[in-house]
mmCIF file of C-alpha atoms and ligand atoms in Angstrom:
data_model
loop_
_atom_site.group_PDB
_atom_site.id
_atom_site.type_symbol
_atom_site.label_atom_id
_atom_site.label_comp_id
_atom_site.label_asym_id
_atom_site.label_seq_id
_atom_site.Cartn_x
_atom_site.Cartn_y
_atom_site.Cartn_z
ATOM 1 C CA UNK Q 1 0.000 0.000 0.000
ATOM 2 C CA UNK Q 2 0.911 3.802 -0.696
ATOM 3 C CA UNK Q 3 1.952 5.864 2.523
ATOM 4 C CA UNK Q 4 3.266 8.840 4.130
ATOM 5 C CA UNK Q 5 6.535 8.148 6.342
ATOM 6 C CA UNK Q 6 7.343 10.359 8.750
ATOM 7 C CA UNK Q 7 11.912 10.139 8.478
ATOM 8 C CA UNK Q 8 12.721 12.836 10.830
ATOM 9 C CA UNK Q 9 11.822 16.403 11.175
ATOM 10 C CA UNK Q 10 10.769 17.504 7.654
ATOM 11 C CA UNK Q 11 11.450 14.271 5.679
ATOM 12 C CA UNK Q 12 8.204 12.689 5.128
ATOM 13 C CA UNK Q 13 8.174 10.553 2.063
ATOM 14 C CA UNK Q 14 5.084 8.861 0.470
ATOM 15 C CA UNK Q 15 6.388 5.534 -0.315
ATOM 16 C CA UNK Q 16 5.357 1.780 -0.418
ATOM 17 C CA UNK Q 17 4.596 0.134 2.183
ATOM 18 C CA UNK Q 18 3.429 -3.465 3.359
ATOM 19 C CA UNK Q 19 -0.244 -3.878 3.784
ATOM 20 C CA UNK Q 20 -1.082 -4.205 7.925
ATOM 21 C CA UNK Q 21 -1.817 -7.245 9.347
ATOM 22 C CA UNK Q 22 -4.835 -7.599 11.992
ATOM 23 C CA UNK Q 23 -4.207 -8.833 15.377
ATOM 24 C CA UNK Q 24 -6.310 -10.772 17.478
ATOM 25 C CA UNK Q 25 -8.337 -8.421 19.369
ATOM 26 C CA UNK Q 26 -7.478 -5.576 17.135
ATOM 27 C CA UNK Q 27 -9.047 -3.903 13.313
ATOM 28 C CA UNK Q 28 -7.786 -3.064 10.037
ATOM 29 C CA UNK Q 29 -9.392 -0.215 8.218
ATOM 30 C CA UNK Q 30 -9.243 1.088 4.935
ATOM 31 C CA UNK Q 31 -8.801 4.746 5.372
ATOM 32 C CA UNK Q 32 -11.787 6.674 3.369
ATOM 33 C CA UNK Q 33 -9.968 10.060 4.594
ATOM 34 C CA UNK Q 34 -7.670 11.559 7.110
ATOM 35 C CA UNK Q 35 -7.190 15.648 7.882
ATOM 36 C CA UNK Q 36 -3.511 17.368 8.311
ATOM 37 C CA UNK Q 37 -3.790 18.017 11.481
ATOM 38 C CA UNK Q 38 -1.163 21.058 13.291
ATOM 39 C CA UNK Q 39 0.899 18.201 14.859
ATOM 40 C CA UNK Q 40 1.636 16.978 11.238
ATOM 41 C CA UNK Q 41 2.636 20.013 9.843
ATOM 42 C CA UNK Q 42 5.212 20.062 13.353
ATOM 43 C CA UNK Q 43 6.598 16.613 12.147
ATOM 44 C CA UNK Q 44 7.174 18.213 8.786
ATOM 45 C CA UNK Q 45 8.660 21.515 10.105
ATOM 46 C CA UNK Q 46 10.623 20.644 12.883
ATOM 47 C CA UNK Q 47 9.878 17.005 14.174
ATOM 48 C CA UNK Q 48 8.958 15.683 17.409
ATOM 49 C CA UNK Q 49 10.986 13.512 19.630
ATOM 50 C CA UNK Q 50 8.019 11.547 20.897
ATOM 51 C CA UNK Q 51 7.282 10.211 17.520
ATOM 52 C CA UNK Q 52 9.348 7.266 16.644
ATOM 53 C CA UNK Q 53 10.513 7.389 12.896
ATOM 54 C CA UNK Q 54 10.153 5.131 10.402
ATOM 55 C CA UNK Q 55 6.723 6.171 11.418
ATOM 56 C CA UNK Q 56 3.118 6.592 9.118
ATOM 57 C CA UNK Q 57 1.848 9.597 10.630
ATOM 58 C CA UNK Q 58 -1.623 10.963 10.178
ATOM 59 C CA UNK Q 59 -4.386 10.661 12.877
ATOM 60 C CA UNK Q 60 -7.717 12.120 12.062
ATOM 61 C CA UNK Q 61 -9.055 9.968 10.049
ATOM 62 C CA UNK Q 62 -12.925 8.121 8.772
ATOM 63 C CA UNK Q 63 -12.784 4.668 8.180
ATOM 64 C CA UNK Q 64 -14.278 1.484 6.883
ATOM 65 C CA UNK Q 65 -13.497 -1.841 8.922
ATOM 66 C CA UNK Q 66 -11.763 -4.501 6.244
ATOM 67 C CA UNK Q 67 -10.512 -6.957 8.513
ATOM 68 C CA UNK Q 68 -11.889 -7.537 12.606
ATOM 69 C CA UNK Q 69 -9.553 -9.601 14.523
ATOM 70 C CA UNK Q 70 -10.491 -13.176 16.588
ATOM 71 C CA UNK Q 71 -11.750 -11.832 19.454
ATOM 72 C CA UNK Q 72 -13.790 -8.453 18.176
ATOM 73 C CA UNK Q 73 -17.373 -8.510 18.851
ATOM 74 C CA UNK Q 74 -18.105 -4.889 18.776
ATOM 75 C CA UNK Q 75 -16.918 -4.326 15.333
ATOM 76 C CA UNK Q 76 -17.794 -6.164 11.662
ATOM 77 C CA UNK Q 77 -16.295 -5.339 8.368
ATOM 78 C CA UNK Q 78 -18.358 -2.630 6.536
ATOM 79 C CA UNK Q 79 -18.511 -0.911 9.682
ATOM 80 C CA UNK Q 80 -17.290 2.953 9.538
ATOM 81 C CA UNK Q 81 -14.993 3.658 12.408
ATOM 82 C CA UNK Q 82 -13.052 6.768 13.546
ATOM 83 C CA UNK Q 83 -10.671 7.002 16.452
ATOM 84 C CA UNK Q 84 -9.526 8.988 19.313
ATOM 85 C CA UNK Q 85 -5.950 9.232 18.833
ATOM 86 C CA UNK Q 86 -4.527 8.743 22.310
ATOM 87 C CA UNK Q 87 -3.942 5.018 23.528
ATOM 88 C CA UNK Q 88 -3.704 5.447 27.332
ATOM 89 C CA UNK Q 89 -2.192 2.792 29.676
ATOM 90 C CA UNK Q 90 -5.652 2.144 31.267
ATOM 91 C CA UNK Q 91 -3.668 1.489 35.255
ATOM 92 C CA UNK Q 92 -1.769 4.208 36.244
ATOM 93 C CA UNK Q 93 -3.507 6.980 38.261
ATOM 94 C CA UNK Q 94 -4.419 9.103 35.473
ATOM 95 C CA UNK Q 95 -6.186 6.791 33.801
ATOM 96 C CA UNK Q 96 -8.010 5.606 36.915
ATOM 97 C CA UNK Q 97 -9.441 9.319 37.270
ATOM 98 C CA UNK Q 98 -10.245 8.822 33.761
ATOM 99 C CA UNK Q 99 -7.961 11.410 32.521
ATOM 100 C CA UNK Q 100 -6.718 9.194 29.824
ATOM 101 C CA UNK Q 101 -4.953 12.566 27.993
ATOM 102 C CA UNK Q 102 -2.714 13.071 30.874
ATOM 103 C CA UNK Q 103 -1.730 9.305 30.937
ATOM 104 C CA UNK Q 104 2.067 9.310 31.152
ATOM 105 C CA UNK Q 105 2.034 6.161 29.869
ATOM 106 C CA UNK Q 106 0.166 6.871 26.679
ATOM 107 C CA UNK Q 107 0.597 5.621 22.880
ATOM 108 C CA UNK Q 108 -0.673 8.151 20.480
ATOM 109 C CA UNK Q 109 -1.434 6.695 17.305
ATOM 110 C CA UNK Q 110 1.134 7.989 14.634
ATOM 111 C CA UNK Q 111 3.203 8.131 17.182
ATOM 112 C CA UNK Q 112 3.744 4.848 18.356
ATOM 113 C CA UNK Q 113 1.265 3.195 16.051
ATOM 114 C CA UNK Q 114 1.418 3.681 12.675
ATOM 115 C CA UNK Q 115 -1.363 6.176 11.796
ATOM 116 C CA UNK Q 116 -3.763 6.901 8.571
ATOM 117 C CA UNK Q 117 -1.930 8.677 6.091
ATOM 118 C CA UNK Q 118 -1.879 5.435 3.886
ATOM 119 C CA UNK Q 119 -5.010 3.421 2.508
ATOM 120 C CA UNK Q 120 -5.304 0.953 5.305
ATOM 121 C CA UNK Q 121 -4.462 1.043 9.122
ATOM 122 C CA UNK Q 122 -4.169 -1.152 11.907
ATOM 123 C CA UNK Q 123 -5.903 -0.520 14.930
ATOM 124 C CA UNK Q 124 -4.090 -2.012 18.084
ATOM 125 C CA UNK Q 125 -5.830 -4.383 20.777
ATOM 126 C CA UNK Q 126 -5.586 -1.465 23.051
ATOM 127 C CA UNK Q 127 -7.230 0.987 21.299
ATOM 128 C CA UNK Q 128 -10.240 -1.546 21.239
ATOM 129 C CA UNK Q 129 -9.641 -2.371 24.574
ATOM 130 C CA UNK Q 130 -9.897 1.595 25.668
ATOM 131 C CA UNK Q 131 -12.556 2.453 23.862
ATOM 132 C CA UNK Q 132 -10.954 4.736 21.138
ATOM 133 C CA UNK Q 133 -12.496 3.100 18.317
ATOM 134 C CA UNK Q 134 -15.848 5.167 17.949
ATOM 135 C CA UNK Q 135 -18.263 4.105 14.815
ATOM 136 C CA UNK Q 136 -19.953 6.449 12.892
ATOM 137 C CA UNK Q 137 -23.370 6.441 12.004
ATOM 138 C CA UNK Q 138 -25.098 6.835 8.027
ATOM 139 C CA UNK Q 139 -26.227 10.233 8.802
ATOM 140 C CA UNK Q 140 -22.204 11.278 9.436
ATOM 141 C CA UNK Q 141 -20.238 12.193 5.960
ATOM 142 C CA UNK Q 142 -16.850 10.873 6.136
ATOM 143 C CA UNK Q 143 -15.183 14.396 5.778
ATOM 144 C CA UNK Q 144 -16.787 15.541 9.021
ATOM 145 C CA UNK Q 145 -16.516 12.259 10.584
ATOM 146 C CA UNK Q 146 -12.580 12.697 10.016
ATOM 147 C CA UNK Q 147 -12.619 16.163 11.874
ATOM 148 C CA UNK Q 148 -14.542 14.412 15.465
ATOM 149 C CA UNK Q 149 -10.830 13.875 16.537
ATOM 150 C CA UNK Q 150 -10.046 17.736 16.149
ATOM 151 C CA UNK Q 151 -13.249 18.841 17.332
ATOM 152 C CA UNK Q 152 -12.988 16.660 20.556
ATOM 153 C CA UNK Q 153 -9.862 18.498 21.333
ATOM 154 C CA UNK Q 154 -12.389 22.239 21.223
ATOM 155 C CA UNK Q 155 -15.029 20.330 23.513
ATOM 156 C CA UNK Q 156 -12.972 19.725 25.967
ATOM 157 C CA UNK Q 157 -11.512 22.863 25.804
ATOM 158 C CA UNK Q 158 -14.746 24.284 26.516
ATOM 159 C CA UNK Q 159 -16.199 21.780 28.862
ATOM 160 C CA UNK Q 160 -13.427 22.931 31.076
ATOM 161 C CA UNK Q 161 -13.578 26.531 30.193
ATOM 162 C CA UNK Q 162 -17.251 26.034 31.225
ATOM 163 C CA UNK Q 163 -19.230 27.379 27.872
ATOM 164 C CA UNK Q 164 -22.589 27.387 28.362
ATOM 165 C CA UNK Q 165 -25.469 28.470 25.783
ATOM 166 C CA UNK Q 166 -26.269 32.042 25.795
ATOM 167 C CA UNK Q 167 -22.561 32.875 26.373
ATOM 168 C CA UNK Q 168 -20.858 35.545 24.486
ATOM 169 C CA UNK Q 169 -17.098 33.919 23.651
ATOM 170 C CA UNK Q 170 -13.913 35.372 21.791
ATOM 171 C CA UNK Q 171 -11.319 33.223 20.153
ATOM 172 C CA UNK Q 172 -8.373 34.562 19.517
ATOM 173 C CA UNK Q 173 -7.040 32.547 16.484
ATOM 174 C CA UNK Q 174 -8.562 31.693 13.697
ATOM 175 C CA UNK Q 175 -6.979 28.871 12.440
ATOM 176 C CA UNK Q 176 -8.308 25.087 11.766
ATOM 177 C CA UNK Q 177 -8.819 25.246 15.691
ATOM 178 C CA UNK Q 178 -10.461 28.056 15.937
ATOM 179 C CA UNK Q 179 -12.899 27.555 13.152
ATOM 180 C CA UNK Q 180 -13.857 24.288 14.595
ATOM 181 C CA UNK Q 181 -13.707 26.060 17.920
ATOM 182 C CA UNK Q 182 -16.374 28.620 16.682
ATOM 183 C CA UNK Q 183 -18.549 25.955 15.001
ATOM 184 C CA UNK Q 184 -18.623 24.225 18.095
ATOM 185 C CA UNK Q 185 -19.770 27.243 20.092
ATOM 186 C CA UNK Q 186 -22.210 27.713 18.099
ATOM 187 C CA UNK Q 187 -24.000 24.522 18.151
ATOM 188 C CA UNK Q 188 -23.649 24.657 21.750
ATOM 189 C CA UNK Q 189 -25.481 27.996 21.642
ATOM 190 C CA UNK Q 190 -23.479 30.663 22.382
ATOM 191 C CA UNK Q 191 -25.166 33.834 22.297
ATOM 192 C CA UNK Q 192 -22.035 35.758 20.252
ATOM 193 C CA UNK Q 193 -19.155 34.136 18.252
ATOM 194 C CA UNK Q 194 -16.339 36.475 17.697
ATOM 195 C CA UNK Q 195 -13.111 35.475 16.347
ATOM 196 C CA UNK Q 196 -9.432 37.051 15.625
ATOM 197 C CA UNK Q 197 -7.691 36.568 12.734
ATOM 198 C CA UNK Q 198 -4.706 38.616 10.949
ATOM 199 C CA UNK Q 199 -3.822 37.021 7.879
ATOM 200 C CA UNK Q 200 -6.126 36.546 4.634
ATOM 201 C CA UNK Q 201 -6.594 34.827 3.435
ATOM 202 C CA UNK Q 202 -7.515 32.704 6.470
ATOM 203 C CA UNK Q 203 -10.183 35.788 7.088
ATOM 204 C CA UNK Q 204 -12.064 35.722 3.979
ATOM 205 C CA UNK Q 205 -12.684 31.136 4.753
ATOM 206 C CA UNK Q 206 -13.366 32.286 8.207
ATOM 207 C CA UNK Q 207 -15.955 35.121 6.464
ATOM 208 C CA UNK Q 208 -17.811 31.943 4.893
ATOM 209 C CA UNK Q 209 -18.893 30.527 8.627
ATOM 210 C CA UNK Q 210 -22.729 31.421 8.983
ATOM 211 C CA UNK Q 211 -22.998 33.528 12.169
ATOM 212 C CA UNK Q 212 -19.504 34.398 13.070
ATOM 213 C CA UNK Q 213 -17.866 38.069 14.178
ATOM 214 C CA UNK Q 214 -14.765 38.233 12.478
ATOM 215 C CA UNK Q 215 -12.485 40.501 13.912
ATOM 216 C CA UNK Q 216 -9.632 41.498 11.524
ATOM 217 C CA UNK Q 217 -6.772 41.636 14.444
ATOM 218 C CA UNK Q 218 -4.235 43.787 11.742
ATOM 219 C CA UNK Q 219 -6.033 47.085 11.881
ATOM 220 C CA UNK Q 220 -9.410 46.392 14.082
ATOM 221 C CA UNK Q 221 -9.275 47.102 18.111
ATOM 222 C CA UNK Q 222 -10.174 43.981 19.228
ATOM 223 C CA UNK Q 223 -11.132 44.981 23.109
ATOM 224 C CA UNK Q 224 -13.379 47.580 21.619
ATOM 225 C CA UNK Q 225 -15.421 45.319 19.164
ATOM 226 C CA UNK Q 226 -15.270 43.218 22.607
ATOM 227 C CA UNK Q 227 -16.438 46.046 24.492
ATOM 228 C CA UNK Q 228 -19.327 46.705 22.161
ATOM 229 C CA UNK Q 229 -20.543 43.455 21.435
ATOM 230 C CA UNK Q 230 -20.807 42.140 25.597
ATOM 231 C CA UNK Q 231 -22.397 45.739 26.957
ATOM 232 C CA UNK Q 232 -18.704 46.965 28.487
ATOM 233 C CA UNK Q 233 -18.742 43.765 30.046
ATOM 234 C CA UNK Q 234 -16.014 41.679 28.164
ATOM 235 C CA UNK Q 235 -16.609 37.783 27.163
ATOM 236 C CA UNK Q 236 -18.015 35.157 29.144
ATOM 237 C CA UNK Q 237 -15.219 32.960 27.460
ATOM 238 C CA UNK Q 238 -12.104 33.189 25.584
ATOM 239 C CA UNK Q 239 -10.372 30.826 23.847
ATOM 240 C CA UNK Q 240 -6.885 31.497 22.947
ATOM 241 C CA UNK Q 241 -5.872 29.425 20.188
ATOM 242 C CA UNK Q 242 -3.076 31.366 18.430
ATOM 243 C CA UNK Q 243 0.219 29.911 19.647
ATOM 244 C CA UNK Q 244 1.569 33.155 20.541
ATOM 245 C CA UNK Q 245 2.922 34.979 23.920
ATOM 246 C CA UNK Q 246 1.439 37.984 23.049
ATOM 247 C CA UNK Q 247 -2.160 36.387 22.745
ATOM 248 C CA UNK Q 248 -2.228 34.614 26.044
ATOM 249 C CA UNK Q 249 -1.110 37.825 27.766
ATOM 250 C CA UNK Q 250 -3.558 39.868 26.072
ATOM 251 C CA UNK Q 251 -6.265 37.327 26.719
ATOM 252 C CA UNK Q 252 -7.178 38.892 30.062
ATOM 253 C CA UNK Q 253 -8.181 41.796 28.991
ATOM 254 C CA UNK Q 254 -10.988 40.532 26.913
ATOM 255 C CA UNK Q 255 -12.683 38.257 29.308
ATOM 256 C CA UNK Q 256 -15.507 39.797 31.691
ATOM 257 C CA UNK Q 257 -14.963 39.557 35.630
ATOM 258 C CA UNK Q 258 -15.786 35.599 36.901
ATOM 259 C CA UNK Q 259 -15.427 34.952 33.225
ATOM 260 C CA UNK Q 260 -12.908 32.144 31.969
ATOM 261 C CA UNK Q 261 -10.010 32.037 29.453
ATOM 262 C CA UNK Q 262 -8.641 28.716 28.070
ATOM 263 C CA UNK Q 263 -4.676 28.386 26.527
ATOM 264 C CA UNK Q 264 -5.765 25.639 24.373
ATOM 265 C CA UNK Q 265 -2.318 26.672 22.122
ATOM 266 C CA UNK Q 266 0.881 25.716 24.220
ATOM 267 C CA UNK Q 267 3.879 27.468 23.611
ATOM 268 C CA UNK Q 268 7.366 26.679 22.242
ATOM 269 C CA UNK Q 269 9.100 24.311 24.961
ATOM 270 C CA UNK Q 270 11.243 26.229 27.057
ATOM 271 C CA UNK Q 271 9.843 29.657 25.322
ATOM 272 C CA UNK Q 272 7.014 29.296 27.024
ATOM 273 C CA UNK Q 273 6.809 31.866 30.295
ATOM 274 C CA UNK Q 274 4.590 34.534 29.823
ATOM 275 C CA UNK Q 275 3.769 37.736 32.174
ATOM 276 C CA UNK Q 276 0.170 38.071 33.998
ATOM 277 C CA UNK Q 277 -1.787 40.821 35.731
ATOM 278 C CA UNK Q 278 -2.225 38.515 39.014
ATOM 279 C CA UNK Q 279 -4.683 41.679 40.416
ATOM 280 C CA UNK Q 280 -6.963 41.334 37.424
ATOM 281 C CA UNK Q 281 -7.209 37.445 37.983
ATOM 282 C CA UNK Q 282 -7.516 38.106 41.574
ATOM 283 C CA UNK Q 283 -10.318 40.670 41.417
ATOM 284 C CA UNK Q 284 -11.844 39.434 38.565
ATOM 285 C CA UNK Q 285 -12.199 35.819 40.025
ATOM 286 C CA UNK Q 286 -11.016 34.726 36.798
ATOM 287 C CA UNK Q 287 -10.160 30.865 35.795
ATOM 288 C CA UNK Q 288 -7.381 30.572 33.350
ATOM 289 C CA UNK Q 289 -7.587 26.491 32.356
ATOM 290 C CA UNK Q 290 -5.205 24.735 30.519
ATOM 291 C CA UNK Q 291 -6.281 22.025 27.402
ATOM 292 C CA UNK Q 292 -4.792 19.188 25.917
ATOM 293 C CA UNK Q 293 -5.615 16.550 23.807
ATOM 294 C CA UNK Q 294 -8.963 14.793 24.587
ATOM 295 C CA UNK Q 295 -10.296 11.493 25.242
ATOM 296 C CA UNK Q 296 -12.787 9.091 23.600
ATOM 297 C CA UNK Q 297 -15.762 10.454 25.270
ATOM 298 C CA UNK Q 298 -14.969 13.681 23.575
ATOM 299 C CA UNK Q 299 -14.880 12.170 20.206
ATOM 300 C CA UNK Q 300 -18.235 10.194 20.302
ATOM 301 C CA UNK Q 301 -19.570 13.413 21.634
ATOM 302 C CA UNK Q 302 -18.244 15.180 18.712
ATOM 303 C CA UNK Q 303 -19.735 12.396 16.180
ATOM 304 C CA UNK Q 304 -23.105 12.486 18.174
ATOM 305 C CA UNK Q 305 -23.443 16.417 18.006
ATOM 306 C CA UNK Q 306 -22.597 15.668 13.569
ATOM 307 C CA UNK Q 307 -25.323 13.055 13.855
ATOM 308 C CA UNK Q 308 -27.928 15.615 15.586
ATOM 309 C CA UNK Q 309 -27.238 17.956 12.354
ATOM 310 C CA UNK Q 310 -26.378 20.990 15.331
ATOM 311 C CA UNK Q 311 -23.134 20.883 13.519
ATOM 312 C CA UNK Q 312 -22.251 23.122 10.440
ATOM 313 C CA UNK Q 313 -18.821 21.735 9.413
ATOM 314 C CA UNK Q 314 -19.371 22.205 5.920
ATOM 315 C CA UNK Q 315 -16.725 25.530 5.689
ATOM 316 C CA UNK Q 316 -14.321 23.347 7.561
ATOM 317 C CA UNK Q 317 -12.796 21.715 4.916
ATOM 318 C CA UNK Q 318 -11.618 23.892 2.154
ATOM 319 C CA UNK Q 319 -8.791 21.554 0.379
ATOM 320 C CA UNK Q 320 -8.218 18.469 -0.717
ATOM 321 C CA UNK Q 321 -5.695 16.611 -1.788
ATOM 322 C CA UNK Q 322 -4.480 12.879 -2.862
ATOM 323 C CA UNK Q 323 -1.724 11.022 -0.831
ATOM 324 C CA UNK Q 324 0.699 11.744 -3.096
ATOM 325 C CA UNK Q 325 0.328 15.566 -3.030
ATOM 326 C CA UNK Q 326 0.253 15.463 0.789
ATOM 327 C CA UNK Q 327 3.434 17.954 0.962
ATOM 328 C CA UNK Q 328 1.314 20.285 -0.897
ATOM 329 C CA UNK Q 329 -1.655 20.130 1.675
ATOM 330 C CA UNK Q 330 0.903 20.507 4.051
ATOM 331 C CA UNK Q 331 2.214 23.787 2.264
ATOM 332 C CA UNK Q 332 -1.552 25.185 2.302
ATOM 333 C CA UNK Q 333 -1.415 24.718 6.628
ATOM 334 C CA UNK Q 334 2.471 26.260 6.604
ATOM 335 C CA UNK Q 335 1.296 29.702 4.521
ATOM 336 C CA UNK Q 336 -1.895 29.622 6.465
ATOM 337 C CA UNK Q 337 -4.134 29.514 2.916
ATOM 338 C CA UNK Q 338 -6.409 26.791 4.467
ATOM 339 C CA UNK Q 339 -8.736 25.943 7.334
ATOM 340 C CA UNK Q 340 -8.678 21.739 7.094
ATOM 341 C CA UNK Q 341 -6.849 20.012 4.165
ATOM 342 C CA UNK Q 342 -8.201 16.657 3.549
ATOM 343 C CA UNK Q 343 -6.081 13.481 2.618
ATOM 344 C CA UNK Q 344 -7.131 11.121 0.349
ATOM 345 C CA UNK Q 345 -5.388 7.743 -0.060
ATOM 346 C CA UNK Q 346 -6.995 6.287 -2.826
ATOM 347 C CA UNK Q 347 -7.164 9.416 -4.851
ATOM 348 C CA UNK Q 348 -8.535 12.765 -4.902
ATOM 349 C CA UNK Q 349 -12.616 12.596 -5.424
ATOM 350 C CA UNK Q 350 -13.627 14.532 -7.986
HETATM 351 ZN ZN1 ZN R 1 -4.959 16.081 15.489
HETATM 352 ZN ZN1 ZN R 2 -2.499 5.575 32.064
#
């Protein structure tokens, strides 16, 4: 089968590989489609020591059971499967809290399993065994089934950040993230949905998004559109999903007193200290929450909340490409010229 290797930071080649085989108690799936996700475009910038090369990368992906192993009752060929990426140890106490993402023992796929840029993938026993393969119902399109893994990451941002419906929220960032972030908001019911972007032409796909504010951050003033929008009062939320210094500082300043603000994008390691007015968090009983990764309730939340039709993903995905061009989906992230890219293994539909 065709696949993308992941070499070392920025060698990725699409080569040949050997087909997987299924192990008892495990799946193997022929990929329908998997999105570049920003960890991808990392491996093909500058790496990541925690993925172990020769290495298929690719995570967020739709698709269709081929083989089930001895064992699997859940699952039957035909079946449409996607997966939440994170393979935790299932004993330590992390796990045991159910806080799977924090497990230090955990096994991303891509990672440590090969992953879905390629037109079949193995799932491991564990995966099975923790509950991180999650099937996806008719109603579901493939493309949108591929972005539950993303989205799951931006629900439980905001289950932490507390979102509830009628709340006014900012994101600052308008990148894949943030898009799905807004989307998400949105269905949830948020009452206002503004978002801050600097670069076309990421604003002009953002512009596309039924029922967004997009806030031009090059020559608008965000805190005043704030201002305006919330009554004076500043968001009930804010989201800060540009992976910037300058952002998460700033953040503050947008959020209303008892309000919340989520650094879903982490910093450069060891670049990563930033400089906070301690009175205004103090006085303004605000709750600055942290975000990372998410866990396989998050994902069959995100494919339930598709299958309710609350959902409007369709803006999401504005590229696609076949396996082969995959360096030139990744090029579209890098220059910021697309929301999701879409990977195709067996060819580019028309
Ligand atoms: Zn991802
Ligand atoms: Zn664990």
């Amino acid at each position: 089968m065709k696949a993308a290797v992941y070499y070392g930071p920025g060698d990725i080649r699409v080569e040949e590989r050997p087909d997987p085989k299924c192990e008892r108690g495990g799946l193997v799936a022929r990929v329908l489609c998997c999105a570049i996700c920003g960890t991808d475009l990392k491996l093909a910038t500058a790496g990541n020591p925690r993925c172990h090369p020769p290495r298929i990368i690719g995570h967020e992906m739709v698709g269709e059971i081929v083989h089930a192993g001895e064992d699997v009752r859940e699952f039957a060929p035909g079946d449409r499967i996607t997966l939440a990426t994170t393979v935790a140890c299932g004993e330590c106490p992390y796990c045991a809290r159910n806080l799977g993402n924090m497990c230090p023992n955990a096994k991303p796929i891509s990672y440590d399993y090969d992953g879905a840029f390629a037109e079949y993938l193995a799932v491991p026993p564990l995966a099975l065994a923790g509950g991180n393969v999650i099937s996806v119902p008719d109603s579901v399109d493939d493309e949108f089934a591929a972005l539950a893994e993303s989205l799951s990451c931006a629900i439980n941002a905001q289950e932490l950040a507390g979102l509830k419906p009628g709340d006014r929220m900012l994101i600052v960032g308008g990148g894949p993230l943030g898009a799905l972030h807004a989307v998400l908001a949105k269905a949830i019911g948020a009452a206002d949905v503004m978002i801050v972007q600097r670069s076309e032409p990421r604003l002009s796909l953002l512009r596309k998004i039924e029922g967004l504010t997009v806030i031009n951050g090059a020559n608008e003033d965000v805190s005043r559109v704030v201002s305006e929008r919330t009554s004076g009062l500043g968001a009930d939320v804010v989201i800060v999903c540009a992976p910037s210094r300058q952002a998460q500082e700033d953040s503050l300043q947008y959020a209303r007193k008892g309000g919340a603000i989520s650094l879903f994008a982490s910093l450069p390691k060891g670049d990563a200290d930033i400089t906070l007015d301690s009175r205004a968090i103090h006085y303004g009983e605000l709750r600055i929450v942290g975000a990372s990764d998410s866990r396989p309730e998050h994902v069959k939340k995100a494919i339930e909340l598709m299958a309710s039709g609350k959902l409007d993903l369709r803006a999401i995905v504005t590229h696609r490409v076949s396996l082969d061009d995959i360096h030139q989906g990744l090029e579209l992230m890098k220059n910021k010229q697309s929301l999701k890219v879409m990977v195709y293994p067996s060819g580019r539909p028309s």
